[in-house]
PDB file of C-alpha atoms and ligand atoms in Angstrom:
ATOM      1  CA  MET M 219       0.000   0.000   0.000  1.00 55.00           C
ATOM      2  CA  SER M 220       1.254   3.455  -0.827  1.00 62.00           C
ATOM      3  CA  GLU M 221       1.964   6.036   1.839  1.00 75.00           C
ATOM      4  CA  ARG M 222      -1.071   7.324   3.708  1.00 82.00           C
ATOM      5  CA  LYS M 223      -1.761  10.874   2.632  1.00 86.00           C
ATOM      6  CA  SER M 224      -5.206  11.358   4.137  1.00 86.00           C
ATOM      7  CA  LYS M 225      -4.595  12.952   7.499  1.00 88.00           C
ATOM      8  CA  ASN M 226      -6.754  14.871   9.977  1.00 88.00           C
ATOM      9  CA  ILE M 227      -9.856  12.866   9.169  1.00 90.00           C
ATOM     10  CA  THR M 228     -12.705  12.235  11.607  1.00 92.00           C
ATOM     11  CA  ARG M 229     -15.153   9.469  10.781  1.00 91.00           C
ATOM     12  CA  VAL M 230     -18.904  10.134  11.078  1.00 94.00           C
ATOM     13  CA  GLU M 231     -21.301   7.754  12.810  1.00 93.00           C
ATOM     14  CA  HIS M 232     -24.282   6.547  10.786  1.00 94.00           C
ATOM     15  CA  ARG M 233     -27.690   6.752  12.451  1.00 94.00           C
ATOM     16  CA  VAL M 234     -29.025   4.143  10.021  1.00 96.00           C
ATOM     17  CA  THR M 235     -27.180   1.079  11.284  1.00 95.00           C
ATOM     18  CA  ILE M 236     -26.136  -2.016   9.414  1.00 96.00           C
ATOM     19  CA  GLU M 237     -28.681  -3.963  11.503  1.00 95.00           C
ATOM     20  CA  ASP M 238     -31.446  -1.567  10.335  1.00 96.00           C
ATOM     21  CA  ARG M 239     -30.497  -2.184   6.735  1.00 97.00           C
ATOM     22  CA  GLU M 240     -30.183  -5.939   7.170  1.00 97.00           C
ATOM     23  CA  PHE M 241     -33.539  -6.170   8.937  1.00 97.00           C
ATOM     24  CA  ARG M 242     -35.243  -4.274   6.111  1.00 97.00           C
ATOM     25  CA  ASN M 243     -33.534  -6.399   3.445  1.00 97.00           C
ATOM     26  CA  ARG M 244     -34.171  -9.637   5.370  1.00 97.00           C
ATOM     27  CA  HIS M 245     -30.587 -10.634   4.766  1.00 98.00           C
ATOM     28  CA  LYS M 246     -27.115  -9.650   5.811  1.00 98.00           C
ATOM     29  CA  GLY M 247     -24.678  -7.695   3.746  1.00 98.00           C
ATOM     30  CA  ALA M 248     -21.688  -9.752   2.648  1.00 98.00           C
ATOM     31  CA  VAL M 249     -18.747 -10.029   0.314  1.00 98.00           C
ATOM     32  CA  LEU M 250     -18.582 -13.229  -1.716  1.00 98.00           C
ATOM     33  CA  TRP M 251     -14.998 -13.002  -2.893  1.00 98.00           C
ATOM     34  CA  PHE M 252     -14.489 -15.151  -5.995  1.00 98.00           C
ATOM     35  CA  THR M 253     -10.853 -15.940  -6.775  1.00 98.00           C
ATOM     36  CA  GLY M 254      -9.388 -18.172  -9.462  1.00 98.00           C
ATOM     37  CA  LEU M 255      -7.517 -18.261 -12.745  1.00 98.00           C
ATOM     38  CA  SER M 256      -8.590 -16.384 -15.847  1.00 97.00           C
ATOM     39  CA  GLY M 257     -11.062 -18.661 -17.617  1.00 97.00           C
ATOM     40  CA  ALA M 258     -12.036 -20.501 -14.425  1.00 98.00           C
ATOM     41  CA  GLY M 259     -15.583 -19.182 -14.778  1.00 97.00           C
ATOM     42  CA  LYS M 260     -15.647 -16.491 -12.080  1.00 98.00           C
ATOM     43  CA  SER M 261     -17.565 -13.955 -14.149  1.00 97.00           C
ATOM     44  CA  THR M 262     -19.969 -16.519 -15.608  1.00 97.00           C
ATOM     45  CA  LEU M 263     -20.822 -17.850 -12.168  1.00 98.00           C
ATOM     46  CA  ALA M 264     -20.966 -14.373 -10.606  1.00 98.00           C
ATOM     47  CA  ILE M 265     -23.440 -13.106 -13.200  1.00 98.00           C
ATOM     48  CA  ALA M 266     -25.615 -16.239 -12.973  1.00 98.00           C
ATOM     49  CA  LEU M 267     -25.583 -16.088  -9.155  1.00 98.00           C
ATOM     50  CA  GLU M 268     -26.441 -12.387  -9.179  1.00 98.00           C
ATOM     51  CA  GLU M 269     -29.515 -13.118 -11.301  1.00 98.00           C
ATOM     52  CA  ALA M 270     -30.571 -16.095  -9.164  1.00 98.00           C
ATOM     53  CA  LEU M 271     -30.244 -14.148  -5.906  1.00 98.00           C
ATOM     54  CA  PHE M 272     -31.936 -11.040  -7.332  1.00 98.00           C
ATOM     55  CA  LYS M 273     -34.925 -13.144  -8.390  1.00 98.00           C
ATOM     56  CA  ARG M 274     -35.168 -14.426  -4.817  1.00 97.00           C
ATOM     57  CA  GLY M 275     -35.328 -10.875  -3.485  1.00 97.00           C
ATOM     58  CA  PHE M 276     -31.719 -10.376  -2.383  1.00 98.00           C
ATOM     59  CA  GLN M 277     -29.942  -7.034  -2.816  1.00 98.00           C
ATOM     60  CA  VAL M 278     -26.944  -8.138  -4.832  1.00 98.00           C
ATOM     61  CA  TYR M 279     -24.290  -6.614  -7.071  1.00 98.00           C
ATOM     62  CA  VAL M 280     -21.325  -7.985  -9.015  1.00 98.00           C
ATOM     63  CA  LEU M 281     -17.948  -6.263  -9.108  1.00 98.00           C
ATOM     64  CA  ASP M 282     -15.997  -7.817 -11.971  1.00 96.00           C
ATOM     65  CA  GLY M 283     -12.307  -7.454 -12.836  1.00 91.00           C
ATOM     66  CA  ASP M 284     -12.698  -6.490 -16.465  1.00 92.00           C
ATOM     67  CA  ASN M 285     -15.468  -3.958 -15.640  1.00 95.00           C
ATOM     68  CA  VAL M 286     -13.734  -2.312 -12.697  1.00 97.00           C
ATOM     69  CA  ARG M 287     -10.503  -2.089 -14.677  1.00 96.00           C
ATOM     70  CA  ASP M 288     -12.483  -0.220 -17.336  1.00 96.00           C
ATOM     71  CA  GLY M 289     -13.314   2.567 -14.869  1.00 96.00           C
ATOM     72  CA  LEU M 290     -12.200   2.972 -11.249  1.00 97.00           C
ATOM     73  CA  ASN M 291      -8.978   1.022 -11.818  1.00 98.00           C
ATOM     74  CA  SER M 292      -8.193   1.974 -15.414  1.00 98.00           C
ATOM     75  CA  ASP M 293      -4.874   3.378 -14.172  1.00 98.00           C
ATOM     76  CA  LEU M 294      -3.658  -0.078 -13.093  1.00 98.00           C
ATOM     77  CA  GLY M 295      -1.877  -2.813 -15.039  1.00 97.00           C
ATOM     78  CA  PHE M 296      -0.857  -6.352 -14.111  1.00 97.00           C
ATOM     79  CA  SER M 297       2.438  -5.987 -12.237  1.00 97.00           C
ATOM     80  CA  HIS M 298       2.404  -7.414  -8.710  1.00 98.00           C
ATOM     81  CA  GLU M 299       2.202  -3.879  -7.339  1.00 98.00           C
ATOM     82  CA  ASP M 300      -0.729  -2.873  -9.562  1.00 98.00           C
ATOM     83  CA  ARG M 301      -2.670  -6.054  -8.808  1.00 98.00           C
ATOM     84  CA  THR M 302      -2.165  -5.390  -5.097  1.00 98.00           C
ATOM     85  CA  GLU M 303      -3.590  -1.890  -5.508  1.00 98.00           C
ATOM     86  CA  ASN M 304      -6.430  -3.236  -7.685  1.00 98.00           C
ATOM     87  CA  ILE M 305      -7.435  -5.699  -4.982  1.00 98.00           C
ATOM     88  CA  ARG M 306      -6.959  -3.183  -2.156  1.00 98.00           C
ATOM     89  CA  ARG M 307      -9.376  -0.735  -3.804  1.00 98.00           C
ATOM     90  CA  VAL M 308     -11.880  -3.415  -4.736  1.00 98.00           C
ATOM     91  CA  GLY M 309     -11.672  -4.884  -1.234  1.00 98.00           C
ATOM     92  CA  GLU M 310     -12.600  -1.484   0.200  1.00 98.00           C
ATOM     93  CA  VAL M 311     -15.426  -0.980  -2.309  1.00 98.00           C
ATOM     94  CA  ALA M 312     -16.804  -4.469  -1.663  1.00 98.00           C
ATOM     95  CA  ALA M 313     -16.716  -3.802   2.084  1.00 98.00           C
ATOM     96  CA  LEU M 314     -18.697  -0.576   1.543  1.00 98.00           C
ATOM     97  CA  PHE M 315     -21.321  -2.516  -0.403  1.00 98.00           C
ATOM     98  CA  ALA M 316     -21.524  -5.074   2.405  1.00 98.00           C
ATOM     99  CA  ARG M 317     -21.926  -2.343   5.014  1.00 98.00           C
ATOM    100  CA  ALA M 318     -24.677  -0.844   2.847  1.00 98.00           C
ATOM    101  CA  GLY M 319     -26.485  -4.179   3.270  1.00 98.00           C
ATOM    102  CA  VAL M 320     -25.759  -5.562  -0.180  1.00 98.00           C
ATOM    103  CA  ILE M 321     -24.406  -8.982  -1.092  1.00 98.00           C
ATOM    104  CA  CYS M 322     -21.399  -8.015  -3.156  1.00 98.00           C
ATOM    105  CA  ILE M 323     -20.056 -10.731  -5.442  1.00 98.00           C
ATOM    106  CA  SER M 324     -16.550  -9.780  -6.470  1.00 98.00           C
ATOM    107  CA  ALA M 325     -14.902 -11.656  -9.318  1.00 98.00           C
ATOM    108  CA  PHE M 326     -11.171 -10.943  -9.573  1.00 98.00           C
ATOM    109  CA  ILE M 327      -8.250 -13.278 -10.180  1.00 98.00           C
ATOM    110  CA  SER M 328      -6.737 -11.844  -6.967  1.00 98.00           C
ATOM    111  CA  PRO M 329      -3.756 -14.182  -7.258  1.00 98.00           C
ATOM    112  CA  TYR M 330      -1.910 -13.195  -4.065  1.00 98.00           C
ATOM    113  CA  ARG M 331      -2.908 -14.543  -0.648  1.00 98.00           C
ATOM    114  CA  GLU M 332      -1.728 -11.443   1.161  1.00 98.00           C
ATOM    115  CA  ASP M 333      -3.908  -9.213  -1.048  1.00 98.00           C
ATOM    116  CA  ARG M 334      -6.957 -11.394  -0.402  1.00 98.00           C
ATOM    117  CA  ALA M 335      -6.190 -11.243   3.322  1.00 98.00           C
ATOM    118  CA  ILE M 336      -6.246  -7.432   3.088  1.00 98.00           C
ATOM    119  CA  ALA M 337      -9.626  -7.574   1.317  1.00 98.00           C
ATOM    120  CA  ARG M 338     -10.875  -9.907   4.056  1.00 98.00           C
ATOM    121  CA  ARG M 339      -9.746  -7.504   6.762  1.00 98.00           C
ATOM    122  CA  ALA M 340     -11.645  -4.663   5.060  1.00 98.00           C
ATOM    123  CA  ALA M 341     -14.960  -6.560   5.274  1.00 98.00           C
ATOM    124  CA  GLY M 342     -14.258  -8.464   8.517  1.00 98.00           C
ATOM    125  CA  GLU M 343     -16.787 -11.160   9.381  1.00 98.00           C
ATOM    126  CA  LYS M 344     -18.821 -10.294   6.289  1.00 98.00           C
ATOM    127  CA  PHE M 345     -16.165 -11.767   4.004  1.00 98.00           C
ATOM    128  CA  TYR M 346     -16.470 -15.211   2.418  1.00 98.00           C
ATOM    129  CA  GLU M 347     -13.767 -16.493   0.105  1.00 98.00           C
ATOM    130  CA  VAL M 348     -15.045 -18.586  -2.784  1.00 98.00           C
ATOM    131  CA  TYR M 349     -12.343 -20.461  -4.676  1.00 98.00           C
ATOM    132  CA  ILE M 350     -13.411 -20.976  -8.277  1.00 98.00           C
ATOM    133  CA  ALA M 351     -11.203 -23.952  -8.901  1.00 97.00           C
ATOM    134  CA  ALA M 352     -10.323 -25.070 -12.388  1.00 96.00           C
ATOM    135  CA  ASP M 353      -6.882 -26.321 -13.225  1.00 96.00           C
ATOM    136  CA  LEU M 354      -4.679 -24.407 -15.618  1.00 97.00           C
ATOM    137  CA  ALA M 355      -5.053 -27.015 -18.388  1.00 97.00           C
ATOM    138  CA  THR M 356      -8.850 -26.652 -18.290  1.00 97.00           C
ATOM    139  CA  CYS M 357      -8.712 -22.839 -18.298  1.00 98.00           C
ATOM    140  CA  GLU M 358      -6.189 -22.816 -21.106  1.00 98.00           C
ATOM    141  CA  LYS M 359      -8.280 -25.218 -23.160  1.00 97.00           C
ATOM    142  CA  ARG M 360     -11.327 -22.992 -22.727  1.00 97.00           C
ATOM    143  CA  ASP M 361      -9.374 -19.792 -23.373  1.00 97.00           C
ATOM    144  CA  PRO M 362     -12.605 -17.784 -23.879  1.00 94.00           C
ATOM    145  CA  LYS M 363     -10.796 -14.515 -24.601  1.00 95.00           C
ATOM    146  CA  GLY M 364      -7.838 -16.032 -26.486  1.00 97.00           C
ATOM    147  CA  LEU M 365      -5.502 -14.597 -23.819  1.00 97.00           C
ATOM    148  CA  TYR M 366      -3.634 -17.820 -22.958  1.00 98.00           C
ATOM    149  CA  LYS M 367      -2.733 -18.205 -26.618  1.00 98.00           C
ATOM    150  CA  LYS M 368      -1.392 -14.646 -26.690  1.00 98.00           C
ATOM    151  CA  ALA M 369       0.463 -15.155 -23.401  1.00 98.00           C
ATOM    152  CA  ARG M 370       2.128 -18.341 -24.698  1.00 97.00           C
ATOM    153  CA  ALA M 371       3.117 -16.459 -27.834  1.00 97.00           C
ATOM    154  CA  GLY M 372       4.775 -13.828 -25.648  1.00 96.00           C
ATOM    155  CA  GLU M 373       2.264 -11.144 -26.607  1.00 97.00           C
ATOM    156  CA  ILE M 374       1.016 -10.590 -23.026  1.00 97.00           C
ATOM    157  CA  ALA M 375       3.477 -10.262 -20.152  1.00 96.00           C
ATOM    158  CA  ASP M 376       2.806 -11.286 -16.531  1.00 97.00           C
ATOM    159  CA  PHE M 377      -0.108 -13.502 -17.462  1.00 98.00           C
ATOM    160  CA  THR M 378      -1.492 -15.410 -14.469  1.00 98.00           C
ATOM    161  CA  GLY M 379      -0.706 -19.121 -14.652  1.00 97.00           C
ATOM    162  CA  VAL M 380       1.733 -18.645 -17.536  1.00 97.00           C
ATOM    163  CA  SER M 381       4.222 -15.961 -16.530  1.00 97.00           C
ATOM    164  CA  ALA M 382       2.783 -14.738 -13.216  1.00 98.00           C
ATOM    165  CA  PRO M 383       1.806 -16.755 -10.132  1.00 98.00           C
ATOM    166  CA  TYR M 384      -1.554 -17.823  -8.727  1.00 98.00           C
ATOM    167  CA  GLU M 385      -1.554 -18.680  -5.029  1.00 98.00           C
ATOM    168  CA  VAL M 386      -4.299 -21.211  -4.294  1.00 98.00           C
ATOM    169  CA  PRO M 387      -6.492 -20.301  -1.280  1.00 98.00           C
ATOM    170  CA  GLU M 388      -5.570 -22.260   1.856  1.00 97.00           C
ATOM    171  CA  ASN M 389      -8.825 -21.913   3.740  1.00 96.00           C
ATOM    172  CA  PRO M 390     -11.660 -20.784   1.458  1.00 98.00           C
ATOM    173  CA  GLU M 391     -15.191 -20.870   2.897  1.00 98.00           C
ATOM    174  CA  ILE M 392     -16.466 -22.456  -0.342  1.00 98.00           C
ATOM    175  CA  VAL M 393     -14.888 -24.244  -3.310  1.00 98.00           C
ATOM    176  CA  VAL M 394     -16.652 -24.542  -6.653  1.00 98.00           C
ATOM    177  CA  ASP M 395     -14.775 -26.730  -9.123  1.00 97.00           C
ATOM    178  CA  THR M 396     -15.945 -25.649 -12.553  1.00 96.00           C
ATOM    179  CA  SER M 397     -13.979 -28.396 -14.300  1.00 95.00           C
ATOM    180  CA  THR M 398     -16.444 -30.931 -12.860  1.00 95.00           C
ATOM    181  CA  GLU M 399     -19.528 -28.876 -11.883  1.00 96.00           C
ATOM    182  CA  THR M 400     -21.986 -27.064 -14.137  1.00 97.00           C
ATOM    183  CA  VAL M 401     -22.824 -23.364 -13.752  1.00 97.00           C
ATOM    184  CA  GLY M 402     -26.256 -24.454 -12.504  1.00 98.00           C
ATOM    185  CA  SER M 403     -24.883 -26.629  -9.725  1.00 98.00           C
ATOM    186  CA  GLY M 404     -22.411 -23.906  -8.686  1.00 98.00           C
ATOM    187  CA  VAL M 405     -25.263 -21.401  -8.503  1.00 98.00           C
ATOM    188  CA  ALA M 406     -27.340 -23.884  -6.481  1.00 98.00           C
ATOM    189  CA  VAL M 407     -24.550 -24.456  -3.934  1.00 98.00           C
ATOM    190  CA  LEU M 408     -23.939 -20.739  -3.501  1.00 98.00           C
ATOM    191  CA  THR M 409     -27.645 -19.853  -3.326  1.00 98.00           C
ATOM    192  CA  GLU M 410     -28.069 -22.468  -0.603  1.00 98.00           C
ATOM    193  CA  PHE M 411     -25.083 -21.035   1.282  1.00 98.00           C
ATOM    194  CA  VAL M 412     -26.435 -17.479   1.050  1.00 98.00           C
ATOM    195  CA  THR M 413     -29.940 -18.479   2.102  1.00 97.00           C
ATOM    196  CA  ALA M 414     -28.702 -20.542   5.067  1.00 97.00           C
ATOM    197  CA  ARG M 415     -26.018 -18.139   6.294  1.00 97.00           C
ATOM    198  CA  LEU M 416     -27.252 -14.663   5.428  1.00 98.00           C
ATOM    199  CA  SER M 417     -31.025 -14.671   5.912  1.00 97.00           C
ATOM    200  CA  VAL M 418     -32.433 -12.423   8.652  1.00 96.00           C
ATOM    201  CA  ALA M 419     -35.678 -13.500  10.340  1.00 91.00           C
ATOM    202  CA  GLU M 420     -38.740 -11.248  10.409  1.00 86.00           C
ATOM    203  CA  SER M 421     -38.622 -11.488  14.208  1.00 86.00           C
ATOM    204  CA  ALA M 422     -35.073 -10.116  14.381  1.00 81.00           C
ATOM    205  CA  ARG M 423     -36.033  -6.415  14.605  1.00 87.00           C
ATOM    206  CA  PRO M 424     -33.047  -4.416  15.871  1.00 85.00           C
ATOM    207  CA  ARG M 425     -33.513  -2.922  19.338  1.00 80.00           C
ATOM    208  CA  ARG M 426     -33.243   0.814  19.811  1.00 71.00           C
ATOM    209  CA  PRO M 427     -31.369   2.008  22.927  1.00 65.00           C
TER     210      PRO M 427
HETATM  211  S1  ADX L 788      -6.155  -9.291 -10.813  1.00 81.29           S
HETATM  212  O1  ADX L 788      -5.003 -10.216 -10.933  1.00 81.29           O
HETATM  213  O2  ADX L 788      -5.697  -7.903 -10.605  1.00 81.29           O
HETATM  214  O3  ADX L 788      -7.114  -9.717  -9.781  1.00 81.29           O
HETATM  215  P1  ADX L 788      -8.390  -8.898 -12.554  1.00 81.29           P
HETATM  216  O4  ADX L 788      -9.340  -9.945 -12.130  1.00 81.29           O
HETATM  217  O5  ADX L 788      -8.624  -7.506 -12.069  1.00 81.29           O
HETATM  218  O6  ADX L 788      -6.878  -9.362 -12.217  1.00 81.29           O
HETATM  219  O7  ADX L 788      -8.348  -8.817 -14.149  1.00 81.29           O
HETATM  220  C1  ADX L 788      -8.178  -9.988 -14.873  1.00 81.29           C
HETATM  221  C2  ADX L 788      -8.671  -9.826 -16.304  1.00 81.29           C
HETATM  222  O8  ADX L 788      -7.816  -8.966 -17.012  1.00 81.29           O
HETATM  223  C3  ADX L 788      -8.635 -11.155 -17.026  1.00 81.29           C
HETATM  224  O9  ADX L 788      -9.919 -11.744 -17.020  1.00 81.29           O
HETATM  225  C4  ADX L 788      -8.218 -10.790 -18.426  1.00 81.29           C
HETATM  226  O10 ADX L 788      -9.357 -10.561 -19.226  1.00 81.29           O
HETATM  227  C5  ADX L 788      -7.499  -9.490 -18.290  1.00 81.29           C
HETATM  228  N1  ADX L 788      -6.019  -9.551 -18.367  1.00 81.29           N
HETATM  229  C6  ADX L 788      -5.272  -8.770 -19.168  1.00 81.29           C
HETATM  230  N2  ADX L 788      -3.958  -8.974 -18.966  1.00 81.29           N
HETATM  231  C7  ADX L 788      -3.859  -9.912 -17.993  1.00 81.29           C
HETATM  232  C8  ADX L 788      -2.743 -10.553 -17.344  1.00 81.29           C
HETATM  233  N3  ADX L 788      -1.479 -10.235 -17.639  1.00 81.29           N
HETATM  234  N4  ADX L 788      -3.005 -11.500 -16.393  1.00 81.29           N
HETATM  235  C9  ADX L 788      -4.276 -11.805 -16.093  1.00 81.29           C
HETATM  236  N5  ADX L 788      -5.361 -11.243 -16.677  1.00 81.29           N
HETATM  237  C10 ADX L 788      -5.167 -10.303 -17.620  1.00 81.29           C
END
């Protein structure tokens, strides 16, 4: 992380609490942090899960690597340093979504464990790591954007899995292996997880002091 330049700041207290928001939404805010190789199916699963949860009444939003790099993070490339900054910013944004009561599905390669740990710290107990597991051979065979081919030909530097590392999660809350599971079964597993772990009962009205 670069040097802290924001000094003399005083945080404000919200009067609308996270519990107020979660009670109204009937579910908790959360970060579902998808990590995995390019071509593992993170975006496909994220978009399908977003639709499935939305249809069930959840407040849900996807943050996706390619989209965020088109705007907020368009100043960042793929060096280790830039990926760290990419994930730091997205981790903070995802945590804001979660504190606003939304289920934020973030789909980034996020290849470094330390960077994912920083994202986890930003969202605290609201963070769930979802390892979208597909081995390199499978991802390379799929090569939906033709990027592995370019990376092998030396046309893209620092390509994850080819010329840059991917550190497999050690303790993810959920693993979805897209080399053996369909999108539908991945969505079903995650929808079940969200419903079981994040629902808030109608009787759970927050108490006012
Ligand atoms: S991350 O490593 O910083 O988490 P992120 O998920 O935001 O990556 O972006 C990955 C996307 O950028 C890939 O899906 C791919 O389309 C594109 N991309 C372009 N260059 C690279 C590269 N060198 N390594 C990985 N992905 C790349």
